[in-house]
Coordinates of C-alpha atoms and ligand atoms in Angstrom, one line a residue:
M114 CA 12.0 10.3 26.7
L115 CA 14.5 13.1 26.8
N116 CA 15.5 12.6 23.1
D117 CA 11.9 13.0 22.0
E118 CA 11.3 16.0 24.2
L119 CA 14.3 17.8 22.9
A120 CA 13.7 16.9 19.3
A121 CA 10.1 18.3 19.6
I122 CA 11.5 21.6 21.1
F123 CA 14.1 22.0 18.3
E124 CA 11.4 21.3 15.7
E125 CA 9.3 24.1 17.2
M126 CA 12.3 26.4 17.3
A127 CA 12.9 25.6 13.6
D128 CA 9.2 26.6 12.9
M129 CA 9.5 29.9 14.8
E130 CA 12.9 30.8 13.2
E131 CA 11.2 30.1 9.8
I132 CA 8.4 32.5 10.6
E133 CA 11.0 35.1 11.5
G134 CA 12.7 34.6 8.2
R135 CA 15.9 33.1 9.6
K136 CA 16.3 30.3 7.2
W137 CA 19.7 28.9 8.2
Q138 CA 18.9 28.8 11.9
S139 CA 15.7 27.0 11.0
I140 CA 17.6 24.4 9.0
A141 CA 20.1 23.9 11.8
Y142 CA 17.4 23.3 14.4
R143 CA 15.6 20.9 12.1
K144 CA 18.8 18.9 11.5
A145 CA 19.5 18.7 15.2
A146 CA 16.0 17.6 15.9
A147 CA 16.2 14.8 13.3
S148 CA 19.5 13.4 14.4
I149 CA 18.5 13.5 18.1
S150 CA 15.3 11.7 17.5
T151 CA 16.6 9.1 15.1
A152 CA 20.1 8.6 16.6
G153 CA 18.5 7.4 19.8
G154 CA 21.7 7.5 21.8
N155 CA 20.9 8.2 25.4
L156 CA 21.5 12.0 25.7
I157 CA 22.1 11.9 29.4
D158 CA 25.0 9.5 28.9
L159 CA 26.4 11.5 26.1
Y160 CA 26.0 14.7 28.2
R161 CA 27.8 13.1 31.2
S162 CA 30.7 11.9 29.1
G163 CA 30.9 15.3 27.3
R164 CA 30.1 13.7 23.9
L165 CA 27.0 15.6 22.9
R166 CA 28.9 17.1 19.9
D167 CA 29.3 13.6 18.5
I168 CA 25.7 13.8 17.4
D169 CA 25.4 14.9 13.8
G170 CA 24.1 18.5 13.7
V171 CA 24.9 19.4 17.3
G172 CA 27.3 22.3 17.4
E173 CA 28.3 24.7 20.2
A174 CA 25.0 26.6 20.3
I175 CA 22.8 23.5 20.3
E176 CA 25.0 21.7 22.8
A177 CA 24.5 24.6 25.2
K178 CA 20.8 24.4 24.9
I179 CA 20.7 20.7 25.5
R180 CA 22.9 21.3 28.6
D181 CA 20.5 23.9 29.9
Y182 CA 17.6 21.6 29.4
I183 CA 19.2 18.8 31.3
E184 CA 20.6 21.0 34.1
K185 CA 17.8 23.6 34.5
G186 CA 14.9 21.9 32.8
K187 CA 14.4 24.8 30.4
I188 CA 15.9 26.6 27.4
E189 CA 15.7 30.4 27.7
K190 CA 15.6 31.2 24.0
Y191 CA 12.8 28.6 23.5
D192 CA 10.7 30.1 26.3
E193 CA 11.2 33.6 25.0
M194 CA 10.1 32.6 21.5
K195 CA 7.2 30.6 22.7
A196 CA 5.9 33.7 24.5
R197 CA 5.6 35.4 21.1
Y198 CA 4.1 32.3 19.4
P199 CA 1.8 30.5 21.8
I200 CA 1.0 28.0 19.1
D201 CA 0.7 24.2 19.1
F202 CA 3.0 23.7 16.1
A203 CA 3.4 20.0 16.6
S204 CA -0.3 19.3 16.0
L205 CA -1.0 21.9 13.3
R206 CA 2.1 20.9 11.3
K207 CA 0.6 17.4 11.0
L208 CA -2.2 18.8 8.8
Q209 CA -1.5 18.5 5.2
G210 CA -0.7 21.9 3.6
L211 CA 0.1 23.8 6.8
G212 CA 3.7 25.0 7.1
P213 CA 4.9 27.5 9.8
K214 CA 4.2 30.6 7.7
K215 CA 0.6 29.6 7.0
I216 CA 0.1 28.6 10.6
Y217 CA 1.4 32.1 11.6
A218 CA -1.0 33.8 9.2
L219 CA -3.9 31.9 10.7
F220 CA -2.7 32.8 14.2
T221 CA -2.4 36.6 13.5
A222 CA -5.6 36.9 11.5
L223 CA -7.9 34.6 13.4
G224 CA -6.2 33.6 16.6
V225 CA -5.8 30.0 15.5
K226 CA -3.3 28.3 17.9
D227 CA -4.3 24.7 18.0
I228 CA -6.7 22.1 16.4
E229 CA -9.7 23.4 18.5
T230 CA -9.4 27.0 17.4
L231 CA -8.7 25.9 13.9
K232 CA -12.0 24.0 13.9
A233 CA -13.8 27.0 15.2
A234 CA -12.4 29.1 12.3
L235 CA -13.4 26.4 9.8
N236 CA -16.9 26.4 11.3
D237 CA -17.5 30.1 10.7
H238 CA -15.9 30.0 7.2
S239 CA -13.5 32.8 8.1
I240 CA -10.5 31.1 6.5
S241 CA -11.6 31.3 2.9
G242 CA -11.6 35.1 3.0
L243 CA -7.9 35.3 4.1
Q244 CA -5.2 36.4 1.8
G245 CA -3.3 33.4 0.6
F246 CA -6.1 31.0 1.4
G247 CA -9.5 30.6 -0.3
E248 CA -12.4 28.3 -0.7
K249 CA -10.3 25.4 -1.8
S250 CA -7.7 25.5 0.9
E251 CA -10.5 25.9 3.5
E252 CA -12.0 22.7 2.2
S253 CA -8.7 20.8 2.2
L254 CA -8.0 22.0 5.7
R255 CA -11.3 20.7 6.8
K256 CA -10.4 17.3 5.3
A257 CA -7.0 17.4 6.9
V258 CA -8.6 18.0 10.3
E259 CA -10.9 15.0 9.8
V260 CA -8.0 12.8 9.0
F261 CA -6.0 14.2 12.0
E262 CA -8.9 13.6 14.4
K263 CA -9.3 10.0 13.2
Y264 CA -5.7 9.1 13.3
G265 CA -3.4 12.1 13.7
A266 CA -1.9 11.7 17.0
N267 CA -2.4 7.9 17.0
R268 CA -0.7 5.2 15.2
R269 CA -2.4 3.0 12.6
F270 CA -3.0 -0.7 12.7
L271 CA -0.4 -2.5 10.6
A272 CA -3.1 -4.8 9.3
E273 CA -5.1 -1.9 8.0
I274 CA -2.3 -0.4 5.9
Y275 CA -0.2 -3.5 5.2
D276 CA -1.5 -4.3 1.7
E277 CA -1.5 -0.7 0.6
I278 CA 2.2 -0.2 1.5
Q279 CA 3.2 -3.5 -0.1
E280 CA 1.4 -2.2 -3.2
I281 CA 3.4 1.0 -3.2
K282 CA 6.6 -1.1 -3.0
K283 CA 5.4 -3.1 -6.0
K284 CA 4.7 0.0 -8.0
L285 CA 8.1 1.4 -7.2
A286 CA 9.7 -1.9 -8.2
K287 CA 7.9 -2.0 -11.5
S288 CA 9.3 1.4 -12.5
S289 CA 12.7 -0.2 -12.9
L290 CA 14.2 3.0 -11.5
F291 CA 15.3 1.1 -8.4
E292 CA 17.8 -1.7 -8.0
D293 CA 16.5 -2.6 -4.6
L294 CA 13.7 -1.4 -2.2
E295 CA 12.9 -2.0 1.4
I296 CA 10.1 -0.8 3.7
A297 CA 12.0 -0.4 7.0
G298 CA 10.8 0.9 10.4
S299 CA 8.2 -0.7 12.6
F300 CA 6.5 -1.9 9.4
R301 CA 9.4 -4.3 8.8
R302 CA 9.4 -5.3 12.5
M303 CA 5.7 -6.1 12.1
R304 CA 4.7 -4.1 15.1
E305 CA 0.9 -4.2 15.4
T306 CA 0.7 -0.4 14.9
V307 CA 2.8 1.9 12.9
G308 CA 3.3 5.7 13.2
D309 CA 4.9 6.4 9.9
I310 CA 6.5 4.6 6.9
D311 CA 10.2 4.5 5.9
I312 CA 11.0 3.5 2.4
L313 CA 14.6 2.9 1.3
G314 CA 15.8 2.5 -2.2
I315 CA 18.9 2.2 -4.4
S316 CA 18.8 4.1 -7.6
S317 CA 21.3 5.3 -10.1
N318 CA 18.9 8.0 -11.0
P319 CA 17.7 9.5 -7.7
E320 CA 16.1 12.5 -9.3
K321 CA 13.8 10.4 -11.5
G322 CA 13.2 8.0 -8.6
R323 CA 12.0 10.8 -6.4
E324 CA 9.8 12.2 -9.1
F325 CA 8.3 8.8 -9.8
F326 CA 7.6 8.4 -6.1
T327 CA 5.9 11.7 -5.6
N328 CA 3.7 11.1 -8.6
L329 CA 2.2 7.9 -7.2
D330 CA -1.6 8.0 -6.6
D331 CA -1.0 7.1 -3.0
V332 CA 0.9 10.4 -2.3
A333 CA -1.3 13.2 -1.1
G334 CA 1.4 15.9 -0.9
I335 CA 5.0 16.7 -0.2
I336 CA 5.9 17.9 3.3
S337 CA 9.6 18.4 2.7
S338 CA 12.1 17.5 0.0
G339 CA 15.9 17.4 0.1
P340 CA 18.6 15.6 -1.7
S341 CA 18.9 12.7 0.7
K342 CA 15.4 12.4 2.1
M343 CA 11.9 13.4 1.2
T344 CA 8.9 13.3 3.3
V345 CA 5.4 13.0 2.0
R346 CA 1.9 12.7 3.4
L347 CA 0.2 9.5 2.0
K348 CA -3.5 9.5 1.1
N349 CA -4.1 7.1 4.0
G350 CA -3.0 9.9 6.4
L351 CA 0.4 8.4 7.3
T352 CA 3.7 10.3 6.9
C353 CA 6.2 8.6 4.7
D354 CA 10.0 9.1 4.5
F355 CA 11.6 8.1 1.3
R356 CA 15.4 7.8 1.1
I357 CA 17.7 6.8 -1.6
F358 CA 21.1 5.2 -0.8
A359 CA 24.0 3.9 -2.7
R360 CA 24.4 0.1 -3.0
D361 CA 27.4 0.2 -0.6
S362 CA 25.3 1.7 2.2
F363 CA 22.0 -0.1 1.7
G364 CA 22.5 -2.8 4.3
A365 CA 23.5 -0.2 6.9
A366 CA 20.5 1.9 6.0
M367 CA 18.2 -1.1 6.3
Q368 CA 19.7 -1.9 9.7
Y369 CA 19.5 1.7 10.9
F370 CA 16.0 2.6 9.7
T371 CA 14.5 -0.7 10.8
G372 CA 15.2 0.1 14.4
S373 CA 14.0 -0.2 17.1
K374 CA 15.8 2.7 18.6
E375 CA 16.6 0.6 21.7
H376 CA 18.1 -2.2 19.6
N377 CA 20.2 0.3 17.6
V378 CA 21.5 2.0 20.7
Q379 CA 22.7 -1.4 22.0
L380 CA 24.3 -2.3 18.6
R381 CA 26.2 1.0 18.3
E382 CA 27.6 0.5 21.8
I383 CA 28.9 -2.9 20.7
A384 CA 30.5 -1.3 17.7
I385 CA 32.2 1.3 19.9
S386 CA 33.4 -1.4 22.3
K387 CA 35.1 -3.0 19.4
G388 CA 36.7 0.2 18.2
M389 CA 34.2 0.6 15.4
K390 CA 31.5 3.1 14.5
L391 CA 28.1 2.2 13.1
N392 CA 25.7 4.6 11.3
E393 CA 23.2 4.5 8.5
Y394 CA 26.0 4.5 5.9
G395 CA 28.1 1.6 7.2
L396 CA 30.2 0.0 9.9
Y397 CA 33.7 1.7 10.1
E398 CA 37.0 0.9 11.7
G399 CA 38.8 4.3 11.4
D400 CA 38.3 5.3 7.8
R401 CA 38.0 1.7 6.7
V402 CA 34.6 0.3 5.7
K403 CA 34.0 -3.0 7.5
A404 CA 30.5 -3.6 6.1
G405 CA 27.6 -1.6 4.6
S406 CA 26.0 -3.2 1.6
D407 CA 24.6 -6.1 3.4
E408 CA 22.8 -6.2 6.7
A409 CA 23.9 -9.7 7.7
T410 CA 27.6 -8.8 7.3
I411 CA 27.2 -5.9 9.7
Y412 CA 25.8 -8.2 12.4
R413 CA 28.6 -10.7 11.6
A414 CA 31.3 -8.1 11.9
L415 CA 30.0 -7.2 15.3
G416 CA 30.2 -10.9 16.4
L417 CA 26.5 -11.5 16.1
E418 CA 24.2 -13.7 14.1
W419 CA 21.7 -11.8 11.8
I420 CA 18.6 -10.9 13.8
E421 CA 15.1 -11.2 12.3
P422 CA 13.5 -7.7 12.2
E423 CA 10.6 -8.9 14.4
L424 CA 13.0 -9.5 17.3
R425 CA 14.8 -6.2 17.3
E426 CA 13.4 -4.7 20.5
N427 CA 16.4 -5.0 22.7
M428 CA 14.7 -7.7 24.7
G429 CA 17.7 -10.1 24.9
E430 CA 18.0 -10.8 21.1
I431 CA 21.4 -9.2 20.9
E432 CA 22.8 -11.3 23.7
A433 CA 21.2 -14.4 22.1
A434 CA 22.7 -13.5 18.7
G435 CA 26.1 -13.2 20.3
A436 CA 25.7 -16.7 22.0
K437 CA 24.3 -18.1 18.7
R438 CA 21.1 -19.0 20.6
L439 CA 18.5 -17.1 18.6
P440 CA 15.3 -19.0 18.2
R441 CA 14.3 -20.4 14.8
L442 CA 11.2 -18.4 14.4
V443 CA 7.9 -19.9 13.1
E444 CA 7.6 -19.1 9.4
Y445 CA 4.5 -17.2 8.1
G446 CA 4.1 -20.0 5.6
S447 CA 4.0 -22.8 8.2
I448 CA 0.5 -22.0 9.5
R449 CA -2.0 -24.6 8.4
G450 CA -5.2 -23.8 10.2
D451 CA -7.2 -21.0 11.8
L452 CA -8.4 -21.7 15.4
H453 CA -10.7 -18.8 16.1
T454 CA -13.6 -17.9 13.7
H455 CA -17.3 -17.0 13.8
T456 CA -20.2 -17.3 11.5
V457 CA -23.5 -15.6 11.0
D458 CA -25.0 -18.0 13.4
T459 CA -23.7 -15.8 16.2
D460 CA -22.1 -12.4 15.6
G461 CA -20.3 -13.2 12.3
R462 CA -21.4 -11.8 9.0
N463 CA -20.7 -14.8 6.7
T464 CA -22.2 -18.3 6.6
L465 CA -20.4 -21.5 7.5
E466 CA -20.1 -22.4 3.8
Q467 CA -18.6 -18.9 3.0
M468 CA -16.1 -19.1 5.9
V469 CA -15.0 -22.6 4.9
G470 CA -14.8 -21.6 1.2
A471 CA -12.7 -18.6 2.0
A472 CA -10.4 -20.5 4.3
S473 CA -9.8 -23.1 1.7
A474 CA -9.2 -20.5 -1.0
S475 CA -6.6 -18.8 1.2
G476 CA -4.7 -22.1 1.4
L477 CA -5.6 -23.3 4.9
E478 CA -5.9 -27.0 5.6
Y479 CA -8.4 -26.7 8.5
I480 CA -10.5 -24.2 10.4
A481 CA -12.1 -24.3 13.8
I482 CA -15.5 -22.5 13.9
T483 CA -15.7 -21.1 17.4
N484 CA -19.0 -19.4 17.8
H485 CA -19.9 -17.7 21.1
S486 CA -21.9 -19.6 23.8
K487 CA -25.2 -18.4 25.2
G488 CA -23.9 -16.3 28.1
L489 CA -22.7 -13.7 25.6
K490 CA -26.1 -12.3 24.7
V491 CA -24.8 -9.3 22.7
A492 CA -23.2 -11.8 20.3
K493 CA -26.3 -14.0 20.1
G494 CA -24.3 -16.9 21.7
L495 CA -25.6 -20.4 21.0
T496 CA -27.4 -22.6 23.6
D497 CA -26.5 -26.2 24.2
E498 CA -29.2 -27.2 21.7
G499 CA -28.0 -24.6 19.3
F500 CA -24.5 -26.0 19.3
R501 CA -25.8 -29.6 18.8
S502 CA -27.6 -28.7 15.6
F503 CA -24.8 -26.5 14.4
N504 CA -22.4 -29.4 15.0
R505 CA -24.5 -31.6 12.8
K506 CA -24.2 -29.0 10.0
I507 CA -20.4 -29.2 10.4
D508 CA -20.5 -33.0 10.3
S509 CA -22.3 -33.0 7.0
M510 CA -20.1 -30.3 5.5
N511 CA -17.0 -32.2 6.5
E512 CA -18.2 -35.0 4.2
K513 CA -17.8 -32.9 1.1
S514 CA -15.4 -30.2 2.2
S515 CA -11.8 -30.1 0.9
I516 CA -10.5 -28.8 4.2
R517 CA -11.2 -30.1 7.7
I518 CA -13.7 -28.2 9.8
F519 CA -13.4 -28.5 13.6
K520 CA -16.4 -28.1 15.9
G521 CA -15.4 -25.3 18.2
V522 CA -16.7 -22.8 20.7
E523 CA -15.6 -19.6 22.2
L524 CA -16.9 -20.4 25.7
E525 CA -17.8 -17.9 28.3
I526 CA -16.0 -18.2 31.6
L527 CA -18.8 -17.3 34.0
K528 CA -18.6 -15.1 37.1
D529 CA -17.6 -17.9 39.4
G530 CA -15.2 -19.5 36.9
S531 CA -17.6 -22.2 35.9
L532 CA -18.3 -22.8 32.2
D533 CA -21.2 -21.7 30.1
L534 CA -22.2 -25.1 28.5
D535 CA -23.2 -28.5 29.7
D536 CA -20.5 -31.2 29.9
S537 CA -22.3 -33.3 27.3
T538 CA -22.2 -30.4 24.9
L539 CA -18.5 -29.7 25.6
Q540 CA -17.7 -33.4 25.0
E541 CA -19.1 -33.1 21.5
M542 CA -16.7 -30.2 20.7
D543 CA -13.4 -30.7 19.0
F544 CA -11.8 -27.5 20.2
V545 CA -12.8 -25.3 23.2
L546 CA -11.6 -21.8 23.5
A547 CA -12.5 -20.1 26.8
A548 CA -12.8 -16.4 27.1
L549 CA -13.5 -13.7 29.6
H550 CA -15.8 -11.1 28.1
Q551 CA -18.1 -10.0 31.0
G552 CA -18.1 -9.2 34.7
V553 CA -14.4 -8.4 34.8
V554 CA -13.6 -6.5 38.0
G555 CA -10.8 -4.2 39.2
D556 CA -9.3 -6.9 41.5
A557 CA -6.6 -8.9 39.8
N558 CA -7.0 -11.8 42.3
E559 CA -10.6 -12.2 41.6
N560 CA -10.2 -12.1 37.8
T561 CA -7.3 -14.5 38.0
A562 CA -9.1 -17.0 40.2
R563 CA -11.9 -17.1 37.6
V564 CA -9.5 -17.8 34.7
V565 CA -7.4 -20.3 36.7
K566 CA -10.5 -22.3 37.7
A567 CA -11.5 -22.5 34.0
I568 CA -8.0 -23.6 33.0
G569 CA -8.1 -26.3 35.7
S570 CA -11.5 -27.6 34.6
G571 CA -10.0 -30.1 32.2
K572 CA -12.5 -29.0 29.6
I573 CA -10.8 -26.2 27.7
H574 CA -8.0 -26.3 25.2
S575 CA -7.0 -22.7 24.9
L576 CA -7.5 -19.3 26.5
A577 CA -8.7 -16.7 24.0
H578 CA -7.4 -13.1 23.9
P579 CA -6.0 -13.4 27.4
T580 CA -5.5 -9.8 28.4
G581 CA -8.9 -8.5 27.0
R582 CA -7.2 -5.3 25.8
L583 CA -8.7 -3.4 22.9
I584 CA -6.0 -1.1 21.5
G585 CA -7.2 2.5 21.6
S586 CA -10.3 1.8 23.6
R587 CA -9.8 -0.6 26.5
E588 CA -7.0 -1.3 28.9
A589 CA -5.9 -4.9 29.6
Y590 CA -7.8 -6.7 32.4
R591 CA -6.1 -6.9 35.7
L592 CA -4.7 -10.4 35.8
N593 CA -1.8 -12.2 37.4
F594 CA -0.2 -13.8 34.4
E595 CA 2.4 -15.8 36.3
R596 CA -0.4 -17.7 38.0
I597 CA -2.2 -18.1 34.6
F598 CA 0.9 -19.3 32.8
E599 CA 1.6 -21.8 35.7
A600 CA -1.9 -23.1 35.5
C601 CA -1.7 -23.5 31.7
K602 CA 1.5 -25.4 32.0
E603 CA 0.1 -27.7 34.7
N604 CA -3.1 -28.4 32.9
Q605 CA -1.6 -28.5 29.3
V606 CA -3.9 -25.7 28.3
F607 CA -2.7 -23.5 25.3
I608 CA -2.7 -19.7 25.1
E609 CA -4.2 -17.9 22.2
I610 CA -2.5 -15.2 20.1
N611 CA -5.5 -13.4 18.7
G612 CA -4.7 -11.6 15.4
Y613 CA -7.7 -9.3 15.4
P614 CA -5.9 -5.9 15.0
E615 CA -7.6 -4.1 18.0
R616 CA -6.8 -7.1 20.2
S617 CA -3.4 -8.3 19.1
D618 CA -3.6 -10.4 22.3
L619 CA -1.5 -12.0 23.8
P620 CA 0.8 -9.0 23.3
F621 CA 4.3 -10.0 22.2
D622 CA 6.1 -9.3 25.4
L623 CA 3.8 -11.6 27.3
V624 CA 4.1 -14.2 24.6
K625 CA 7.8 -14.2 25.3
K626 CA 7.2 -14.6 29.0
A627 CA 4.7 -17.4 28.5
R628 CA 7.2 -19.2 26.2
E629 CA 9.5 -19.5 29.2
Y630 CA 6.9 -21.7 30.9
G631 CA 7.0 -24.1 27.9
I632 CA 3.4 -23.4 27.1
L633 CA 2.1 -24.0 23.5
F634 CA 0.1 -21.4 21.6
T635 CA -2.9 -21.4 19.3
L636 CA -3.2 -18.7 16.6
G637 CA -6.6 -17.3 15.7
S638 CA -7.9 -14.6 13.3
D639 CA -11.0 -14.1 15.4
S640 CA -12.7 -13.6 12.0
H641 CA -16.2 -12.2 12.0
S642 CA -16.2 -12.2 8.2
T643 CA -14.2 -13.8 5.4
K644 CA -12.0 -10.8 5.0
D645 CA -10.8 -11.1 8.6
L646 CA -9.1 -14.4 7.8
R647 CA -6.0 -12.4 6.9
N648 CA -5.6 -11.5 10.6
L649 CA -3.9 -14.9 10.9
H650 CA -0.8 -13.4 9.3
F651 CA -0.6 -10.8 12.0
A652 CA -1.1 -13.3 14.7
T653 CA 1.9 -15.1 13.3
A654 CA 3.8 -11.8 13.4
I655 CA 3.1 -11.5 17.2
A656 CA 4.2 -15.1 17.6
R657 CA 7.5 -14.3 15.9
R658 CA 7.9 -11.1 17.9
G659 CA 7.4 -13.3 21.0
W660 CA 10.3 -15.5 19.9
L661 CA 8.1 -18.6 19.1
D662 CA 9.5 -21.4 17.1
K663 CA 7.4 -23.8 14.9
E664 CA 7.1 -26.4 17.7
S665 CA 5.4 -23.9 20.0
V666 CA 2.6 -23.1 17.6
V667 CA -0.1 -25.6 17.4
N668 CA -1.4 -24.3 14.1
T669 CA 1.7 -25.6 12.3
L670 CA 0.5 -29.2 12.9
N671 CA -1.4 -30.9 10.1
A672 CA -5.0 -31.7 10.6
D673 CA -4.4 -35.3 11.8
H674 CA -1.7 -34.3 14.3
F675 CA -3.8 -31.4 15.5
T676 CA -6.7 -33.9 16.0
N677 CA -4.5 -36.1 18.1
L678 CA -3.2 -33.3 20.2
I679 CA -6.7 -32.0 21.2
R680 CA -8.2 -35.4 21.8
R681 CA -9.0 -35.8 25.5
Ligands
ZN123 ZN1 -13.9 -13.0 22.2
ZN124 ZN1 -14.1 -14.4 18.9

């Protein structure tokens, strides 16, 4: 995206100006970069209508550079500076403790210009001997590189950092230095991965508030600090922006910093069309404040219903909010059962008793144990006979268990679309999830035919992790989802939303499409241990992001109603 490209260029120019000791230029570029990347307004449109200067921090000089970049594809001053500093600032700046001046010192002394050359310098211990560095900073740089290589350029799974961030919020709240607090950004939208954290607060004592925040155990170091915003590196490797607002602006700040960019662009256009102006401080008509302290009032003043954060992706939610046709999203607290779990009998780590105990302790009313079938050898899938004896174990546990246990299977869809267990075994099962794990080919038609045949068998209830993607390591299978959704609709087969973080499958945009076919969904944690049961919460988040109401999610039924629904 053009905004991001230009913001990155201005960030680098700020770094290079800083090296050359031109503090004010550096600050100006930094400011322009920040407002270009967060404002999100389409630069091309602003450029065409001659309104680039409307962007905060864009004056004559920066406007000229944006124009050059759009018209000629380059900025002369940037190219000229880059020739002097052929350094990958963007990556190196992500390392804790490395500012432009230190980067430049490493560059002149040791030729460090990116992560690779830095690693080489670390390997031959040449950094500790440099002036301004030392044993300690060499060691902390080594750690920083490790963190960067693990996560740096990538985003982190929401599930992985969720509790920790909630904990930070609690600590801040307990300080009684803040009247209100909110974690905004993609965290609030419950996106399955997050790139950084945005914390907003109201405080009558901002100085103290900031000091308290930076002294938290979770904060590894300060990246930058100014009166309205401070940026820190958290110990978990994420960057975190912390901003303090006045009560009057807090709703506007929540709206602005929750995003998404695309949603906000659309909202600002609506404001303009009504002769108003929306920014992180409020909604204004001329000099008059229309709304600011409360998010819902801002939406209302724009003629819209308040929109749940999970929906803010500019995927039709604004139009629906205008027509008062937003869905009533399924609530996190409405989920009564988990419909995808494993035990130690296949590739899980906990026993049936432990899984049931943990599910009961977490407040669930029922759980389906869906171990793998024999075709999945890497997971020690059970044979027909194996399932028969496992099912007897479930029967006897059901007699004393406080929650209902359903006999399930995660059944292999074989190469020709046939199923991995005998009909007589399948008839014993309460809940059959079918899954594609092996033999997937590059041809969408072939893969789709396999899945559609399984759906049409009359023997499966739900299709597990339909796309097969593993975030960060495997692309989605090639499949024709229109045909799959049609087949599900026709055969009354459900679609799973798998909450295992790497899977997060079906992805929310496909959930939204599937919803239009009137298909029902089953949520599953795909637990391989008791601690994975929490994935159900994140499956629910995907359901909400995919516009699902309570009626579309099978897991909201009580155990008896669920039993009736799956009976064949
Ligand atoms: Zn699976
Ligand atoms: Zn599974």
